[in-house]
Amino acid sequence: MTRAPHRDRPADLYAVLAAVLLVLVAVLVGRHLQDTYRVLFVHWPPLFADWDPHVGPGTPAAVLVAAVVVAYGPALAVRLPWRGLLAAAWGACLAWIWSLALVDGWQRGVAGRLTSPNEYLTVIGRFHDIPATLRDFTHHIVSGTPAPWPAHIAGHPPAATLTFVLLDRAGLHGGGWAGVWCITVGSTACVAVLVAVRALAGERLARRAAPFLVLAPAAVWVGASADGYFAAVAAWAVALLALAVTGRSVGWAAGAGLLYGLTCYLSYGLTLFALIGAAVLVLGRRRVRARPVVLALLVAGAAVVPVVFTLAGFDWWEGYRLLVTRYYQGVGGTRPYGYWVWANLACTVIITGLATVAGLRRAGATLVHRRTAGSAPTRLAFLVAVALLALLVADVSGMSKAETERIWLPFAMWLLPACAFLPRPRAWLTAQALLALLLNHLLFTGW
């Protein structure tokens, strides 16, 4: 793992060039479609962003964090005690997300993110009676119904909005606290992925992946979007399941199920995390066969949130059916599937970076050529391959046309560990950091 065969380097370069070409074509074709037909409803395709070169109060900090992680991250990831590494990774990830968010300033970069007309905080007043609102929730999803929900509220199960209602009830009012919540919780996804990778594929690969999880371009969208919070909940569900199938206590499976159930009630599309959970069960199948109670606890935990919401009067299946109707009533029915089905993948390249492209190529080669099926590299390659499969299923569904740089953050977190396969980590980390800095200083990534 410390040195790649010389023949792998041209293959990495070809993969990176293909990814760059994909992004370039998505920009050029998207620009033509938007300027000519006005059907994409994004200003800087394929991203939901505006061209806006700028610097801000977070600029010096962002440059400093990037420089420190590039210079010292790989060495510290090897030398620090494991718990110290987790703490350092979380702290560095927090610093990276905060500094990038503050490039746009406090109001535009953090406090105003979740208060725009389509966002969650605009409807807090309608949840004065939570049980009654949950019973009535599906009656306001479709456009044309009385007082239809704004887009993001209609597009998600009510646990997403309820999170911010409960924050408000706890005295944490307004967009500032909502942004702090999303950034703080969202940054823990880095730790969750590290915990899972160590449990499933060994500490060495987890340590190699750590700097790349910290310095991911995805941080531009984690701060401050609710999807960063969703990503962390989903990541911890996988991490706890990984601990259950590899550790001493099978009790973690109940927590994994509980968080997976919550994940499904935060975002309909994140039910696809069942695929990643299944991959964890496959990797831990010996433990599962030896202790079948793992599956029982997992299912029991996963039932809790659905039962609570169902008893409260919210029908998840009805909500999803009505969401599909609402989706095609709006811009989702106009945005061309023929463009977005591949341009979404260009968005994924942007949020995960070129290092991840090269890492995924190496992961694929590992699956094809590795003879030892149970080796640590093969196990990691299998995990990221299933995460990529889940993302591709979301893509072909047609329910994520545009804004996937934000919506697919939960899946993107599980592609980043592929960077553990890369040699010369500092060079790749530099490319990751430069991409994130350029994105955040040249574009305004509103949503």
Short mmCIF file of C-alpha atoms in Angstrom, two decimals:
data_model
loop_
_atom_site.label_atom_id
_atom_site.label_comp_id
_atom_site.label_asym_id
_atom_site.label_seq_id
_atom_site.Cartn_x
_atom_site.Cartn_y
_atom_site.Cartn_z
CA MET A 1 0.00 0.00 0.00
CA THR A 2 2.90 2.37 0.46
CA ARG A 3 3.99 2.18 -3.15
CA ALA A 4 1.80 1.59 -6.17
CA PRO A 5 3.06 -0.41 -9.13
CA HIS A 6 4.37 1.89 -11.82
CA ARG A 7 1.77 0.61 -14.26
CA ASP A 8 -1.05 1.85 -12.01
CA ARG A 9 -0.06 5.49 -12.35
CA PRO A 10 -1.04 5.91 -16.03
CA ALA A 11 -4.35 4.16 -15.26
CA ASP A 12 -4.96 6.65 -12.42
CA LEU A 13 -4.20 9.49 -14.82
CA TYR A 14 -6.60 8.14 -17.44
CA ALA A 15 -9.36 7.83 -14.84
CA VAL A 16 -8.76 11.39 -13.67
CA LEU A 17 -8.70 12.76 -17.21
CA ALA A 18 -11.97 10.94 -17.98
CA ALA A 19 -13.53 12.49 -14.86
CA VAL A 20 -12.30 15.97 -15.81
CA LEU A 21 -13.73 15.47 -19.29
CA LEU A 22 -17.06 14.41 -17.81
CA VAL A 23 -17.24 17.57 -15.72
CA LEU A 24 -16.19 19.77 -18.64
CA VAL A 25 -18.81 18.26 -20.95
CA ALA A 26 -21.46 18.61 -18.21
CA VAL A 27 -20.58 22.30 -17.90
CA LEU A 28 -20.59 22.99 -21.65
CA VAL A 29 -23.69 20.96 -22.51
CA GLY A 30 -25.47 22.27 -19.43
CA ARG A 31 -24.62 25.84 -20.33
CA HIS A 32 -26.04 25.33 -23.81
CA LEU A 33 -29.25 23.71 -22.54
CA GLN A 34 -29.82 26.37 -19.93
CA ASP A 35 -29.06 29.32 -22.20
CA THR A 36 -31.08 27.93 -25.11
CA TYR A 37 -34.02 26.13 -23.54
CA ARG A 38 -34.07 27.21 -19.87
CA VAL A 39 -34.86 23.67 -18.73
CA LEU A 40 -32.15 22.97 -16.16
CA PHE A 41 -33.10 25.59 -13.54
CA VAL A 42 -29.53 25.96 -12.35
CA HIS A 43 -27.35 28.98 -13.04
CA TRP A 44 -23.99 27.21 -13.26
CA PRO A 45 -24.69 23.68 -14.49
CA PRO A 46 -24.24 21.04 -13.37
CA LEU A 47 -24.02 22.68 -9.94
CA PHE A 48 -26.81 24.61 -8.27
CA ALA A 49 -24.60 27.66 -7.93
CA ASP A 50 -23.86 31.15 -9.21
CA TRP A 51 -20.60 32.49 -10.59
CA ASP A 52 -19.41 34.80 -7.82
CA PRO A 53 -15.64 35.21 -7.33
CA HIS A 54 -15.12 36.41 -3.78
CA VAL A 55 -13.11 36.11 -0.58
CA GLY A 56 -14.39 36.35 2.95
CA PRO A 57 -13.52 36.11 6.65
CA GLY A 58 -13.06 32.35 6.34
CA THR A 59 -10.51 32.56 3.53
CA PRO A 60 -7.31 32.75 5.63
CA ALA A 61 -8.50 29.97 7.93
CA ALA A 62 -9.48 27.73 5.01
CA VAL A 63 -6.06 28.14 3.39
CA LEU A 64 -4.33 27.49 6.72
CA VAL A 65 -6.37 24.36 7.50
CA ALA A 66 -5.71 23.00 4.02
CA ALA A 67 -1.97 23.65 4.30
CA VAL A 68 -1.71 22.04 7.74
CA VAL A 69 -3.67 18.93 6.75
CA VAL A 70 -1.68 18.48 3.54
CA ALA A 71 1.66 18.98 5.31
CA TYR A 72 1.05 17.02 8.51
CA GLY A 73 -2.14 15.00 8.03
CA PRO A 74 -0.68 11.79 6.55
CA ALA A 75 2.09 11.58 9.15
CA LEU A 76 -0.19 12.34 12.09
CA ALA A 77 -2.73 9.82 10.84
CA VAL A 78 -0.05 7.14 11.19
CA ARG A 79 1.41 8.24 14.53
CA LEU A 80 -1.50 9.37 16.67
CA PRO A 81 -3.20 6.91 19.01
CA TRP A 82 -6.48 5.76 17.49
CA ARG A 83 -8.74 7.77 19.78
CA GLY A 84 -6.48 10.77 19.37
CA LEU A 85 -6.75 10.38 15.61
CA LEU A 86 -10.55 10.35 15.78
CA ALA A 87 -10.55 13.51 17.89
CA ALA A 88 -8.02 15.22 15.62
CA ALA A 89 -9.94 14.22 12.50
CA TRP A 90 -13.19 15.59 13.90
CA GLY A 91 -11.53 18.83 14.98
CA ALA A 92 -9.82 19.32 11.63
CA CYS A 93 -13.03 18.47 9.77
CA LEU A 94 -14.94 21.03 11.85
CA ALA A 95 -12.30 23.65 11.14
CA TRP A 96 -12.36 22.88 7.41
CA ILE A 97 -16.17 23.05 7.13
CA TRP A 98 -16.45 26.19 9.26
CA SER A 99 -13.71 28.04 7.42
CA LEU A 100 -15.23 27.21 4.04
CA ALA A 101 -18.69 28.25 5.19
CA LEU A 102 -17.37 31.56 6.52
CA VAL A 103 -15.79 32.39 3.17
CA ASP A 104 -19.36 33.53 2.41
CA GLY A 105 -19.66 35.30 5.77
CA TRP A 106 -21.81 34.45 8.79
CA GLN A 107 -25.19 35.42 7.38
CA ARG A 108 -24.85 34.20 3.81
CA GLY A 109 -22.66 31.21 4.66
CA VAL A 110 -24.30 29.89 7.84
CA ALA A 111 -27.24 31.72 9.43
CA GLY A 112 -29.18 32.34 6.22
CA ARG A 113 -28.81 28.89 4.69
CA LEU A 114 -31.81 27.26 6.36
CA THR A 115 -34.08 30.31 6.39
CA SER A 116 -34.59 30.74 2.63
CA PRO A 117 -38.16 30.28 1.29
CA ASN A 118 -37.78 26.56 0.51
CA GLU A 119 -36.03 25.65 3.76
CA TYR A 120 -37.09 24.04 7.00
CA LEU A 121 -37.11 26.99 9.37
CA THR A 122 -39.83 28.79 7.41
CA VAL A 123 -42.50 26.36 8.66
CA ILE A 124 -41.60 26.03 12.33
CA GLY A 125 -44.68 28.04 13.28
CA ARG A 126 -46.92 25.44 11.66
CA PHE A 127 -45.69 22.79 14.12
CA HIS A 128 -47.20 24.37 17.24
CA ASP A 129 -49.17 21.13 17.68
CA ILE A 130 -46.70 18.45 16.59
CA PRO A 131 -49.04 15.41 16.69
CA ALA A 132 -51.73 17.25 14.71
CA THR A 133 -49.17 18.46 12.16
CA LEU A 134 -47.81 14.96 11.66
CA ARG A 135 -51.32 13.60 11.10
CA ASP A 136 -51.94 16.35 8.57
CA PHE A 137 -48.47 16.32 6.98
CA THR A 138 -49.31 14.43 3.78
CA HIS A 139 -52.26 16.71 3.04
CA HIS A 140 -49.87 19.54 2.13
CA ILE A 141 -47.28 17.77 -0.03
CA VAL A 142 -48.83 18.13 -3.48
CA SER A 143 -48.94 21.56 -5.11
CA GLY A 144 -52.49 22.87 -5.30
CA THR A 145 -53.47 21.57 -1.86
CA PRO A 146 -54.24 24.14 0.85
CA ALA A 147 -51.03 25.70 2.17
CA PRO A 148 -48.61 23.32 0.39
CA TRP A 149 -45.28 22.77 2.09
CA PRO A 150 -42.21 24.52 0.63
CA ALA A 151 -40.04 22.29 -1.57
CA HIS A 152 -37.60 20.90 0.99
CA ILE A 153 -40.29 20.17 3.56
CA ALA A 154 -42.52 18.45 1.00
CA GLY A 155 -39.53 16.54 -0.34
CA HIS A 156 -38.62 14.86 2.95
CA PRO A 157 -40.35 12.87 5.66
CA PRO A 158 -41.23 15.01 8.69
CA ALA A 159 -38.28 13.98 10.89
CA ALA A 160 -36.16 16.41 8.87
CA THR A 161 -38.34 19.41 9.70
CA LEU A 162 -39.10 18.14 13.19
CA THR A 163 -35.38 18.27 14.01
CA PHE A 164 -35.37 22.04 13.59
CA VAL A 165 -38.71 22.40 15.36
CA LEU A 166 -37.23 20.63 18.40
CA LEU A 167 -34.10 22.81 18.25
CA ASP A 168 -36.37 25.85 18.32
CA ARG A 169 -38.35 24.40 21.24
CA ALA A 170 -35.06 23.88 23.08
CA GLY A 171 -34.33 27.60 22.81
CA LEU A 172 -31.91 27.37 19.88
CA HIS A 173 -33.84 29.72 17.65
CA GLY A 174 -33.05 30.87 14.14
CA GLY A 175 -30.79 30.02 11.26
CA GLY A 176 -27.57 30.49 13.19
CA TRP A 177 -28.25 27.66 15.61
CA ALA A 178 -29.65 25.51 12.81
CA GLY A 179 -26.43 26.02 10.85
CA VAL A 180 -24.31 25.22 13.90
CA TRP A 181 -26.30 22.00 14.38
CA CYS A 182 -25.82 20.89 10.78
CA ILE A 183 -22.11 21.66 10.74
CA THR A 184 -21.38 20.13 14.14
CA VAL A 185 -23.35 16.94 13.55
CA GLY A 186 -22.40 16.74 9.86
CA SER A 187 -18.70 16.85 10.66
CA THR A 188 -19.01 13.67 12.74
CA ALA A 189 -19.66 11.68 9.55
CA CYS A 190 -15.89 11.72 9.09
CA VAL A 191 -15.44 9.95 12.43
CA ALA A 192 -18.22 7.46 11.73
CA VAL A 193 -16.68 6.40 8.42
CA LEU A 194 -13.28 5.97 10.06
CA VAL A 195 -14.80 3.80 12.79
CA ALA A 196 -16.53 1.63 10.19
CA VAL A 197 -13.48 1.28 7.94
CA ARG A 198 -11.29 0.28 10.89
CA ALA A 199 -13.82 -2.30 12.03
CA LEU A 200 -14.34 -3.81 8.58
CA ALA A 201 -11.00 -3.35 6.81
CA GLY A 202 -8.42 -2.70 9.48
CA GLU A 203 -6.78 0.25 11.16
CA ARG A 204 -4.05 0.75 8.57
CA LEU A 205 -6.48 1.56 5.76
CA ALA A 206 -8.61 3.71 8.07
CA ARG A 207 -5.56 5.77 8.99
CA ARG A 208 -4.65 6.23 5.32
CA ALA A 209 -8.18 7.39 4.57
CA ALA A 210 -8.39 9.85 7.46
CA PRO A 211 -6.81 12.97 5.85
CA PHE A 212 -9.00 12.54 2.77
CA LEU A 213 -12.16 12.35 4.87
CA VAL A 214 -11.09 15.56 6.60
CA LEU A 215 -10.19 17.53 3.49
CA ALA A 216 -13.06 16.45 1.26
CA PRO A 217 -14.47 18.99 -1.22
CA ALA A 218 -17.89 17.83 0.03
CA ALA A 219 -17.27 20.09 3.04
CA VAL A 220 -18.38 23.01 0.86
CA TRP A 221 -21.93 21.61 1.01
CA VAL A 222 -21.88 20.16 4.52
CA GLY A 223 -21.67 23.72 5.82
CA ALA A 224 -24.43 24.42 6.33
CA SER A 225 -27.02 22.13 4.78
CA ALA A 226 -29.40 19.68 6.39
CA ASP A 227 -28.02 17.02 4.06
CA GLY A 228 -24.75 17.14 5.98
CA TYR A 229 -26.73 16.28 9.12
CA PHE A 230 -28.50 13.47 7.26
CA ALA A 231 -25.11 12.16 6.10
CA ALA A 232 -23.88 11.90 9.67
CA VAL A 233 -26.96 10.03 10.91
CA ALA A 234 -26.66 7.54 8.04
CA ALA A 235 -22.91 7.19 8.57
CA TRP A 236 -23.30 6.40 12.25
CA ALA A 237 -25.95 3.79 11.42
CA VAL A 238 -23.36 2.02 9.25
CA ALA A 239 -20.58 2.51 11.80
CA LEU A 240 -22.58 1.02 14.66
CA LEU A 241 -23.55 -1.94 12.50
CA ALA A 242 -19.87 -2.44 11.62
CA LEU A 243 -19.04 -2.51 15.33
CA ALA A 244 -21.85 -4.98 15.97
CA VAL A 245 -20.60 -7.48 13.38
CA THR A 246 -16.94 -7.20 14.34
CA GLY A 247 -16.78 -6.21 18.01
CA ARG A 248 -17.54 -7.73 21.36
CA SER A 249 -21.00 -6.23 21.84
CA VAL A 250 -23.84 -7.10 19.49
CA GLY A 251 -25.87 -4.38 21.19
CA TRP A 252 -24.53 -1.86 18.69
CA ALA A 253 -26.91 -3.45 16.16
CA ALA A 254 -29.93 -1.99 17.98
CA GLY A 255 -28.40 1.49 17.75
CA ALA A 256 -27.61 0.92 14.09
CA GLY A 257 -31.21 -0.05 13.41
CA LEU A 258 -32.53 2.93 15.35
CA LEU A 259 -30.38 5.35 13.34
CA TYR A 260 -31.26 3.65 10.07
CA GLY A 261 -34.95 4.05 10.88
CA LEU A 262 -34.33 7.73 11.61
CA THR A 263 -32.37 8.05 8.36
CA CYS A 264 -35.39 6.80 6.39
CA TYR A 265 -37.56 9.44 8.06
CA LEU A 266 -35.05 12.20 7.32
CA SER A 267 -34.87 11.48 3.58
CA TYR A 268 -36.83 9.06 1.41
CA GLY A 269 -33.84 8.41 -0.84
CA LEU A 270 -31.61 7.33 2.02
CA THR A 271 -33.51 4.07 2.32
CA LEU A 272 -30.83 3.02 -0.19
CA PHE A 273 -28.45 2.85 2.74
CA ALA A 274 -29.92 -0.60 3.21
CA LEU A 275 -27.52 -1.64 0.44
CA ILE A 276 -24.52 -0.37 2.38
CA GLY A 277 -25.87 -2.00 5.53
CA ALA A 278 -26.21 -5.27 3.61
CA ALA A 279 -22.56 -4.94 2.55
CA VAL A 280 -21.57 -4.62 6.21
CA LEU A 281 -23.56 -7.76 7.04
CA VAL A 282 -21.82 -9.62 4.22
CA LEU A 283 -18.41 -8.54 5.50
CA GLY A 284 -19.38 -9.59 9.02
CA ARG A 285 -21.29 -12.70 8.04
CA ARG A 286 -19.31 -15.03 10.32
CA ARG A 287 -20.30 -12.99 13.34
CA VAL A 288 -23.88 -12.76 12.12
CA ARG A 289 -24.10 -16.53 11.66
CA ALA A 290 -22.59 -17.10 15.09
CA ARG A 291 -24.83 -14.54 16.79
CA PRO A 292 -28.19 -14.31 14.92
CA VAL A 293 -29.34 -11.91 17.63
CA VAL A 294 -27.47 -9.24 15.64
CA LEU A 295 -30.19 -9.34 12.97
CA ALA A 296 -32.95 -9.42 15.56
CA LEU A 297 -31.58 -6.34 17.32
CA LEU A 298 -31.03 -4.57 14.00
CA VAL A 299 -34.63 -5.15 12.87
CA ALA A 300 -36.02 -4.25 16.28
CA GLY A 301 -34.05 -1.01 16.35
CA ALA A 302 -35.03 -0.15 12.79
CA ALA A 303 -38.71 -0.52 13.66
CA VAL A 304 -38.73 2.09 16.42
CA VAL A 305 -38.84 5.32 14.42
CA PRO A 306 -41.32 4.02 11.79
CA VAL A 307 -43.65 2.76 14.54
CA VAL A 308 -43.52 6.09 16.38
CA PHE A 309 -44.29 8.13 13.28
CA THR A 310 -46.95 5.71 12.09
CA LEU A 311 -48.71 5.83 15.46
CA ALA A 312 -48.44 9.63 15.32
CA GLY A 313 -50.37 9.54 12.05
CA PHE A 314 -47.72 9.92 9.34
CA ASP A 315 -47.85 7.37 6.51
CA TRP A 316 -44.34 7.09 4.97
CA TRP A 317 -45.53 5.26 1.85
CA GLU A 318 -48.31 7.76 1.22
CA GLY A 319 -45.83 10.58 1.75
CA TYR A 320 -43.46 9.14 -0.82
CA ARG A 321 -46.26 8.55 -3.34
CA LEU A 322 -47.38 12.16 -3.02
CA LEU A 323 -43.79 13.40 -3.20
CA VAL A 324 -43.41 11.75 -6.62
CA THR A 325 -46.48 13.68 -7.77
CA ARG A 326 -45.11 16.93 -6.31
CA TYR A 327 -41.68 16.30 -7.85
CA TYR A 328 -43.08 16.10 -11.37
CA GLN A 329 -45.36 19.11 -10.76
CA GLY A 330 -42.27 21.27 -10.29
CA VAL A 331 -38.93 21.64 -11.99
CA GLY A 332 -38.27 17.92 -11.55
CA GLY A 333 -40.81 17.30 -14.29
CA THR A 334 -39.05 19.73 -16.64
CA ARG A 335 -35.37 19.01 -16.00
CA PRO A 336 -34.25 16.55 -18.73
CA TYR A 337 -33.40 13.08 -17.45
CA GLY A 338 -31.13 12.56 -20.46
CA TYR A 339 -28.79 15.29 -19.19
CA TRP A 340 -28.97 14.79 -15.45
CA VAL A 341 -28.52 11.02 -15.45
CA TRP A 342 -24.87 11.56 -16.35
CA ALA A 343 -24.37 15.17 -15.21
CA ASN A 344 -25.24 14.06 -11.67
CA LEU A 345 -22.12 11.91 -11.83
CA ALA A 346 -20.11 15.00 -12.74
CA CYS A 347 -21.47 16.58 -9.55
CA THR A 348 -20.24 13.52 -7.66
CA VAL A 349 -16.77 13.98 -9.12
CA ILE A 350 -16.81 17.57 -7.89
CA ILE A 351 -17.84 16.79 -4.30
CA THR A 352 -15.53 13.80 -3.87
CA GLY A 353 -12.57 15.12 -5.86
CA LEU A 354 -10.16 13.65 -8.36
CA ALA A 355 -8.34 11.70 -5.66
CA THR A 356 -11.52 9.71 -5.07
CA VAL A 357 -11.79 9.00 -8.79
CA ALA A 358 -8.31 7.50 -8.78
CA GLY A 359 -9.05 5.69 -5.53
CA LEU A 360 -12.22 4.15 -6.95
CA ARG A 361 -10.27 2.96 -9.98
CA ARG A 362 -7.81 1.23 -7.67
CA ALA A 363 -10.66 -0.20 -5.61
CA GLY A 364 -12.16 -1.67 -8.76
CA ALA A 365 -8.82 -3.15 -9.75
CA THR A 366 -8.50 -4.64 -6.27
CA LEU A 367 -11.86 -6.38 -6.60
CA VAL A 368 -10.96 -7.72 -10.03
CA HIS A 369 -7.42 -8.91 -9.32
CA ARG A 370 -7.22 -9.60 -5.59
CA ARG A 371 -7.09 -13.36 -5.00
CA THR A 372 -7.48 -13.24 -1.23
CA ALA A 373 -11.18 -12.53 -0.87
CA GLY A 374 -10.98 -11.77 2.84
CA SER A 375 -8.03 -9.37 2.71
CA ALA A 376 -8.39 -5.87 4.15
CA PRO A 377 -8.01 -4.09 0.78
CA THR A 378 -10.65 -6.32 -0.79
CA ARG A 379 -13.04 -5.68 2.07
CA LEU A 380 -12.63 -1.91 1.75
CA ALA A 381 -12.97 -2.10 -2.03
CA PHE A 382 -16.20 -4.07 -1.63
CA LEU A 383 -17.62 -1.49 0.81
CA VAL A 384 -16.95 1.50 -1.44
CA ALA A 385 -18.19 -0.41 -4.49
CA VAL A 386 -21.54 -1.03 -2.80
CA ALA A 387 -21.72 2.64 -1.80
CA LEU A 388 -21.14 3.53 -5.45
CA LEU A 389 -23.87 1.09 -6.45
CA ALA A 390 -26.32 2.77 -4.05
CA LEU A 391 -25.48 6.14 -5.59
CA LEU A 392 -26.01 4.78 -9.11
CA VAL A 393 -29.41 3.38 -8.12
CA ALA A 394 -30.35 6.82 -6.84
CA ASP A 395 -29.15 8.28 -10.12
CA VAL A 396 -31.14 6.06 -12.46
CA SER A 397 -34.28 6.52 -10.35
CA GLY A 398 -34.69 9.99 -11.84
CA MET A 399 -35.72 11.40 -8.45
CA SER A 400 -32.49 13.36 -8.07
CA LYS A 401 -32.14 15.60 -11.10
CA ALA A 402 -29.76 18.42 -10.07
CA GLU A 403 -28.57 19.52 -6.63
CA THR A 404 -27.01 16.11 -6.12
CA GLU A 405 -23.82 17.80 -4.94
CA ARG A 406 -25.86 18.39 -1.77
CA ILE A 407 -28.43 15.59 -1.84
CA TRP A 408 -25.85 12.84 -2.35
CA LEU A 409 -23.53 13.89 0.48
CA PRO A 410 -24.48 10.78 2.50
CA PHE A 411 -23.31 8.49 -0.33
CA ALA A 412 -20.24 10.60 -1.11
CA MET A 413 -18.86 10.05 2.40
CA TRP A 414 -18.53 6.34 1.66
CA LEU A 415 -16.65 6.86 -1.60
CA LEU A 416 -13.90 8.90 0.05
CA PRO A 417 -12.25 5.93 1.85
CA ALA A 418 -11.17 4.67 -1.58
CA CYS A 419 -8.41 7.27 -1.30
CA ALA A 420 -6.69 4.90 1.15
CA PHE A 421 -5.47 3.00 -1.92
CA LEU A 422 -3.50 5.97 -3.25
CA PRO A 423 0.26 6.49 -3.06
CA ARG A 424 1.76 9.96 -2.50
CA PRO A 425 -1.14 11.19 -0.35
CA ARG A 426 0.15 14.76 -0.07
CA ALA A 427 -0.08 15.32 -3.82
CA TRP A 428 -3.63 14.00 -3.91
CA LEU A 429 -4.62 15.95 -0.79
CA THR A 430 -3.31 19.12 -2.41
CA ALA A 431 -5.58 18.50 -5.40
CA GLN A 432 -8.55 17.94 -3.06
CA ALA A 433 -7.88 21.12 -1.12
CA LEU A 434 -7.38 23.26 -4.23
CA LEU A 435 -10.65 22.01 -5.70
CA ALA A 436 -12.61 22.88 -2.57
CA LEU A 437 -10.98 26.30 -2.24
CA LEU A 438 -11.62 27.14 -5.90
CA LEU A 439 -15.25 26.03 -5.70
CA ASN A 440 -15.96 28.05 -2.60
CA HIS A 441 -14.20 31.20 -3.79
CA LEU A 442 -15.40 31.22 -7.40
CA LEU A 443 -19.01 30.08 -6.88
CA PHE A 444 -21.78 30.82 -4.45
CA THR A 445 -23.30 27.44 -3.76
CA GLY A 446 -26.74 28.41 -2.54
CA TRP A 447 -29.72 26.09 -2.61
#
